[in-house]
PDB file of C-alpha atoms in Angstrom:
ATOM      1  CA  MET D  14     101.112 219.152  74.511  1.00  0.00           C
ATOM      2  CA  GLY D  15     100.159 219.225  70.816  1.00  0.00           C
ATOM      3  CA  LYS D  16     101.234 216.643  68.234  1.00  0.00           C
ATOM      4  CA  ASN D  17     103.735 219.008  66.583  1.00  0.00           C
ATOM      5  CA  ASN D  18     105.240 220.004  69.933  1.00  0.00           C
ATOM      6  CA  ILE D  19     105.712 216.407  71.079  1.00  0.00           C
ATOM      7  CA  GLN D  20     107.254 215.469  67.721  1.00  0.00           C
ATOM      8  CA  GLU D  21     109.650 218.418  67.956  1.00  0.00           C
ATOM      9  CA  ASN D  22     110.607 217.446  71.513  1.00  0.00           C
ATOM     10  CA  ILE D  23     111.188 213.861  70.355  1.00  0.00           C
ATOM     11  CA  ARG D  24     113.372 215.131  67.476  1.00  0.00           C
ATOM     12  CA  LYS D  25     115.477 217.233  69.839  1.00  0.00           C
ATOM     13  CA  LEU D  26     115.852 214.375  72.305  1.00  0.00           C
ATOM     14  CA  ALA D  27     116.752 211.935  69.515  1.00  0.00           C
ATOM     15  CA  GLU D  28     119.462 214.282  68.259  1.00  0.00           C
ATOM     16  CA  TYR D  29     120.799 214.680  71.796  1.00  0.00           C
ATOM     17  CA  GLN D  30     120.865 210.872  72.171  1.00  0.00           C
ATOM     18  CA  GLY D  31     122.981 210.489  69.017  1.00  0.00           C
ATOM     19  CA  ILE D  32     120.207 209.068  66.868  1.00  0.00           C
ATOM     20  CA  ASP D  33     120.954 209.748  63.200  1.00  0.00           C
ATOM     21  CA  VAL D  34     117.527 209.068  61.656  1.00  0.00           C
ATOM     22  CA  LEU D  35     114.050 209.536  63.100  1.00  0.00           C
ATOM     23  CA  GLY D  36     110.719 208.806  61.475  1.00  0.00           C
ATOM     24  CA  PHE D  37     107.057 208.534  62.401  1.00  0.00           C
ATOM     25  CA  ALA D  38     104.810 205.884  60.851  1.00  0.00           C
ATOM     26  CA  ASP D  39     101.148 205.017  61.102  1.00  0.00           C
ATOM     27  CA  ALA D  40     100.566 202.052  63.438  1.00  0.00           C
ATOM     28  CA  SER D  41      98.208 200.217  61.104  1.00  0.00           C
ATOM     29  CA  GLU D  42      98.639 196.543  60.229  1.00  0.00           C
ATOM     30  CA  PHE D  43     101.632 195.514  58.080  1.00  0.00           C
ATOM     31  CA  LYS D  44      99.664 193.682  55.391  1.00  0.00           C
ATOM     32  CA  ASP D  45     102.837 192.867  53.416  1.00  0.00           C
ATOM     33  CA  TYR D  46     104.424 191.066  56.380  1.00  0.00           C
ATOM     34  CA  LEU D  47     105.072 187.520  55.189  1.00  0.00           C
ATOM     35  CA  LEU D  48     104.149 185.720  58.403  1.00  0.00           C
ATOM     36  CA  GLU D  49     100.382 186.122  58.281  1.00  0.00           C
ATOM     37  CA  ASN D  50      99.749 184.629  61.736  1.00  0.00           C
ATOM     38  CA  SER D  51     102.470 186.602  63.516  1.00  0.00           C
ATOM     39  CA  ASN D  52     101.577 189.082  66.255  1.00  0.00           C
ATOM     40  CA  ARG D  53     104.239 191.372  64.737  1.00  0.00           C
ATOM     41  CA  ARG D  54     101.961 191.921  61.742  1.00  0.00           C
ATOM     42  CA  ASP D  55      99.626 194.217  63.688  1.00  0.00           C
ATOM     43  CA  PRO D  56     101.085 196.688  66.247  1.00  0.00           C
ATOM     44  CA  LYS D  57      97.646 197.020  67.861  1.00  0.00           C
ATOM     45  CA  LEU D  58      97.919 193.434  69.132  1.00  0.00           C
ATOM     46  CA  SER D  59     100.777 194.583  71.381  1.00  0.00           C
ATOM     47  CA  LEU D  60      99.437 198.049  72.142  1.00  0.00           C
ATOM     48  CA  SER D  61      95.706 198.338  71.433  1.00  0.00           C
ATOM     49  CA  ASP D  62      95.609 202.147  71.307  1.00  0.00           C
ATOM     50  CA  ALA D  63      98.723 202.502  69.115  1.00  0.00           C
ATOM     51  CA  LYS D  64      98.486 205.352  66.620  1.00  0.00           C
ATOM     52  CA  THR D  65     102.106 206.077  65.704  1.00  0.00           C
ATOM     53  CA  ILE D  66     105.316 204.086  65.493  1.00  0.00           C
ATOM     54  CA  ILE D  67     108.489 206.027  66.195  1.00  0.00           C
ATOM     55  CA  ILE D  68     111.380 204.458  64.319  1.00  0.00           C
ATOM     56  CA  VAL D  69     115.022 205.436  64.759  1.00  0.00           C
ATOM     57  CA  GLY D  70     118.281 204.575  63.057  1.00  0.00           C
ATOM     58  CA  VAL D  71     121.893 204.818  64.169  1.00  0.00           C
ATOM     59  CA  TYR D  72     124.630 204.873  61.519  1.00  0.00           C
ATOM     60  CA  ILE D  73     127.009 201.912  61.865  1.00  0.00           C
ATOM     61  CA  GLY D  74     129.011 202.381  58.665  1.00  0.00           C
ATOM     62  CA  GLY D  75     132.021 203.826  60.462  1.00  0.00           C
ATOM     63  CA  LEU D  76     132.709 200.523  62.205  1.00  0.00           C
ATOM     64  CA  VAL D  77     136.073 199.054  61.229  1.00  0.00           C
ATOM     65  CA  LEU D  78     135.559 195.396  60.452  1.00  0.00           C
ATOM     66  CA  PRO D  79     138.101 192.730  61.363  1.00  0.00           C
ATOM     67  CA  SER D  80     140.386 191.449  58.648  1.00  0.00           C
ATOM     68  CA  TRP D  81     138.900 188.444  56.884  1.00  0.00           C
ATOM     69  CA  THR D  82     142.046 187.094  55.305  1.00  0.00           C
ATOM     70  CA  LYS D  83     141.382 183.550  56.539  1.00  0.00           C
ATOM     71  CA  SER D  84     138.683 182.156  54.284  1.00  0.00           C
ATOM     72  CA  ASN D  85     137.859 179.275  56.642  1.00  0.00           C
ATOM     73  CA  PHE D  86     136.107 181.626  59.097  1.00  0.00           C
ATOM     74  CA  GLY D  87     132.493 182.660  58.692  1.00  0.00           C
ATOM     75  CA  ARG D  88     131.642 186.311  58.291  1.00  0.00           C
ATOM     76  CA  THR D  89     129.302 188.137  60.595  1.00  0.00           C
ATOM     77  CA  SER D  90     127.124 191.159  59.893  1.00  0.00           C
ATOM     78  CA  ARG D  91     128.293 194.659  60.672  1.00  0.00           C
ATOM     79  CA  LEU D  92     125.219 195.154  62.876  1.00  0.00           C
ATOM     80  CA  PHE D  93     126.104 192.154  65.042  1.00  0.00           C
ATOM     81  CA  LEU D  94     129.777 193.082  65.243  1.00  0.00           C
ATOM     82  CA  SER D  95     128.961 196.672  66.163  1.00  0.00           C
ATOM     83  CA  GLY D  96     126.821 195.731  69.167  1.00  0.00           C
ATOM     84  CA  PHE D  97     124.669 198.719  68.195  1.00  0.00           C
ATOM     85  CA  PHE D  98     121.282 197.024  68.504  1.00  0.00           C
ATOM     86  CA  ASN D  99     121.415 197.182  72.291  1.00  0.00           C
ATOM     87  CA  ASP D 100     122.856 200.703  72.061  1.00  0.00           C
ATOM     88  CA  VAL D 101     119.817 201.772  70.015  1.00  0.00           C
ATOM     89  CA  ILE D 102     117.565 200.404  72.766  1.00  0.00           C
ATOM     90  CA  MET D 103     119.416 202.503  75.342  1.00  0.00           C
ATOM     91  CA  GLN D 104     119.205 205.584  73.109  1.00  0.00           C
ATOM     92  CA  ILE D 105     115.432 205.353  72.718  1.00  0.00           C
ATOM     93  CA  GLU D 106     114.623 204.749  76.387  1.00  0.00           C
ATOM     94  CA  PRO D 107     114.604 208.530  77.097  1.00  0.00           C
ATOM     95  CA  ILE D 108     112.090 208.972  74.252  1.00  0.00           C
ATOM     96  CA  SER D 109     109.859 206.339  75.851  1.00  0.00           C
ATOM     97  CA  THR D 110     110.178 208.121  79.195  1.00  0.00           C
ATOM     98  CA  LEU D 111     109.280 211.478  77.596  1.00  0.00           C
ATOM     99  CA  LEU D 112     106.162 209.976  76.024  1.00  0.00           C
ATOM    100  CA  LYS D 113     105.067 208.362  79.285  1.00  0.00           C
ATOM    101  CA  ASN D 114     105.634 211.639  81.166  1.00  0.00           C
ATOM    102  CA  GLU D 115     103.355 213.353  78.624  1.00  0.00           C
ATOM    103  CA  GLY D 116     100.600 210.790  79.249  1.00  0.00           C
ATOM    104  CA  TYR D 117     101.198 208.540  76.232  1.00  0.00           C
ATOM    105  CA  THR D 118     101.633 204.779  76.306  1.00  0.00           C
ATOM    106  CA  ALA D 119     104.963 203.628  74.879  1.00  0.00           C
ATOM    107  CA  LEU D 120     106.599 200.259  74.259  1.00  0.00           C
ATOM    108  CA  ILE D 121     110.172 199.719  73.102  1.00  0.00           C
ATOM    109  CA  CYS D 122     110.712 197.008  70.491  1.00  0.00           C
ATOM    110  CA  ASP D 123     113.418 194.962  72.159  1.00  0.00           C
ATOM    111  CA  ASP D 124     114.498 191.646  70.637  1.00  0.00           C
ATOM    112  CA  SER D 125     116.610 190.870  73.693  1.00  0.00           C
ATOM    113  CA  LYS D 126     113.522 190.424  75.875  1.00  0.00           C
ATOM    114  CA  SER D 127     111.213 187.443  75.771  1.00  0.00           C
ATOM    115  CA  GLY D 128     108.826 187.594  72.861  1.00  0.00           C
ATOM    116  CA  GLY D 129     111.166 189.752  70.778  1.00  0.00           C
ATOM    117  CA  SER D 130     110.324 192.850  68.821  1.00  0.00           C
ATOM    118  CA  ILE D 131     106.634 193.697  68.645  1.00  0.00           C
ATOM    119  CA  ILE D 132     106.809 195.119  65.113  1.00  0.00           C
ATOM    120  CA  PRO D 133     108.834 194.514  61.944  1.00  0.00           C
ATOM    121  CA  LEU D 134     111.306 197.408  62.274  1.00  0.00           C
ATOM    122  CA  LYS D 135     112.382 197.369  58.625  1.00  0.00           C
ATOM    123  CA  LEU D 136     108.789 197.645  57.375  1.00  0.00           C
ATOM    124  CA  ALA D 137     108.102 200.416  59.891  1.00  0.00           C
ATOM    125  CA  ALA D 138     111.198 202.282  58.657  1.00  0.00           C
ATOM    126  CA  ILE D 139     109.997 201.967  55.062  1.00  0.00           C
ATOM    127  CA  ARG D 140     106.545 203.222  56.060  1.00  0.00           C
ATOM    128  CA  ALA D 141     108.163 206.169  57.884  1.00  0.00           C
ATOM    129  CA  GLY D 142     110.051 207.127  54.711  1.00  0.00           C
ATOM    130  CA  ILE D 143     113.517 206.302  56.065  1.00  0.00           C
ATOM    131  CA  GLY D 144     114.356 204.141  53.063  1.00  0.00           C
ATOM    132  CA  TRP D 145     113.291 201.227  50.884  1.00  0.00           C
ATOM    133  CA  GLN D 146     113.902 197.490  50.786  1.00  0.00           C
ATOM    134  CA  GLY D 147     116.505 196.327  48.290  1.00  0.00           C
ATOM    135  CA  LYS D 148     116.581 193.042  46.381  1.00  0.00           C
ATOM    136  CA  HIS D 149     118.883 191.710  49.111  1.00  0.00           C
ATOM    137  CA  SER D 150     116.058 192.440  51.631  1.00  0.00           C
ATOM    138  CA  LEU D 151     118.084 195.074  53.505  1.00  0.00           C
ATOM    139  CA  LEU D 152     116.772 198.555  54.270  1.00  0.00           C
ATOM    140  CA  ILE D 153     118.518 201.154  52.105  1.00  0.00           C
ATOM    141  CA  SER D 154     118.480 204.848  53.003  1.00  0.00           C
ATOM    142  CA  ARG D 155     119.674 207.603  50.675  1.00  0.00           C
ATOM    143  CA  GLN D 156     122.031 209.057  53.257  1.00  0.00           C
ATOM    144  CA  TYR D 157     123.354 205.948  55.034  1.00  0.00           C
ATOM    145  CA  GLY D 158     122.889 203.115  52.554  1.00  0.00           C
ATOM    146  CA  THR D 159     122.423 199.811  54.380  1.00  0.00           C
ATOM    147  CA  PHE D 160     124.369 200.904  57.454  1.00  0.00           C
ATOM    148  CA  LEU D 161     121.558 201.689  59.918  1.00  0.00           C
ATOM    149  CA  ALA D 162     120.819 199.901  63.168  1.00  0.00           C
ATOM    150  CA  LEU D 163     117.066 200.282  63.709  1.00  0.00           C
ATOM    151  CA  GLY D 164     115.040 200.682  66.865  1.00  0.00           C
ATOM    152  CA  GLY D 165     111.447 201.596  67.625  1.00  0.00           C
TER     153      GLY D 165
END
């Protein structure tokens, strides 16, 4: 299957899985990654023949946050409260399966497993054109602002 066909099939599958944003990024080293000795800096250390990073985002802005009227309680991020990170992992598993069925090698970036994510998802999203990094270090997209749970 050609590159355009596989990308179109991935787009259709992502839409079916409820993924709101999908991007493709080159799998070259993240030279701007602050931790110079980290394996996350270079995707090829985790997958030597990596050519493309598929990055997805799920909108979490519709989550109703709990009332924070008591100031003596700490506040937690919308991403953590939503539980969406693990949901994003489940939503991209069919994409991984599709790629493997087509003869590609695929790894899911899963922080819940030992070793954590194999790439910096925010930097991959920026490289894929999903958004940019704000002064507060969050990813900002034109359509969803800072309310995206990322997966790759």
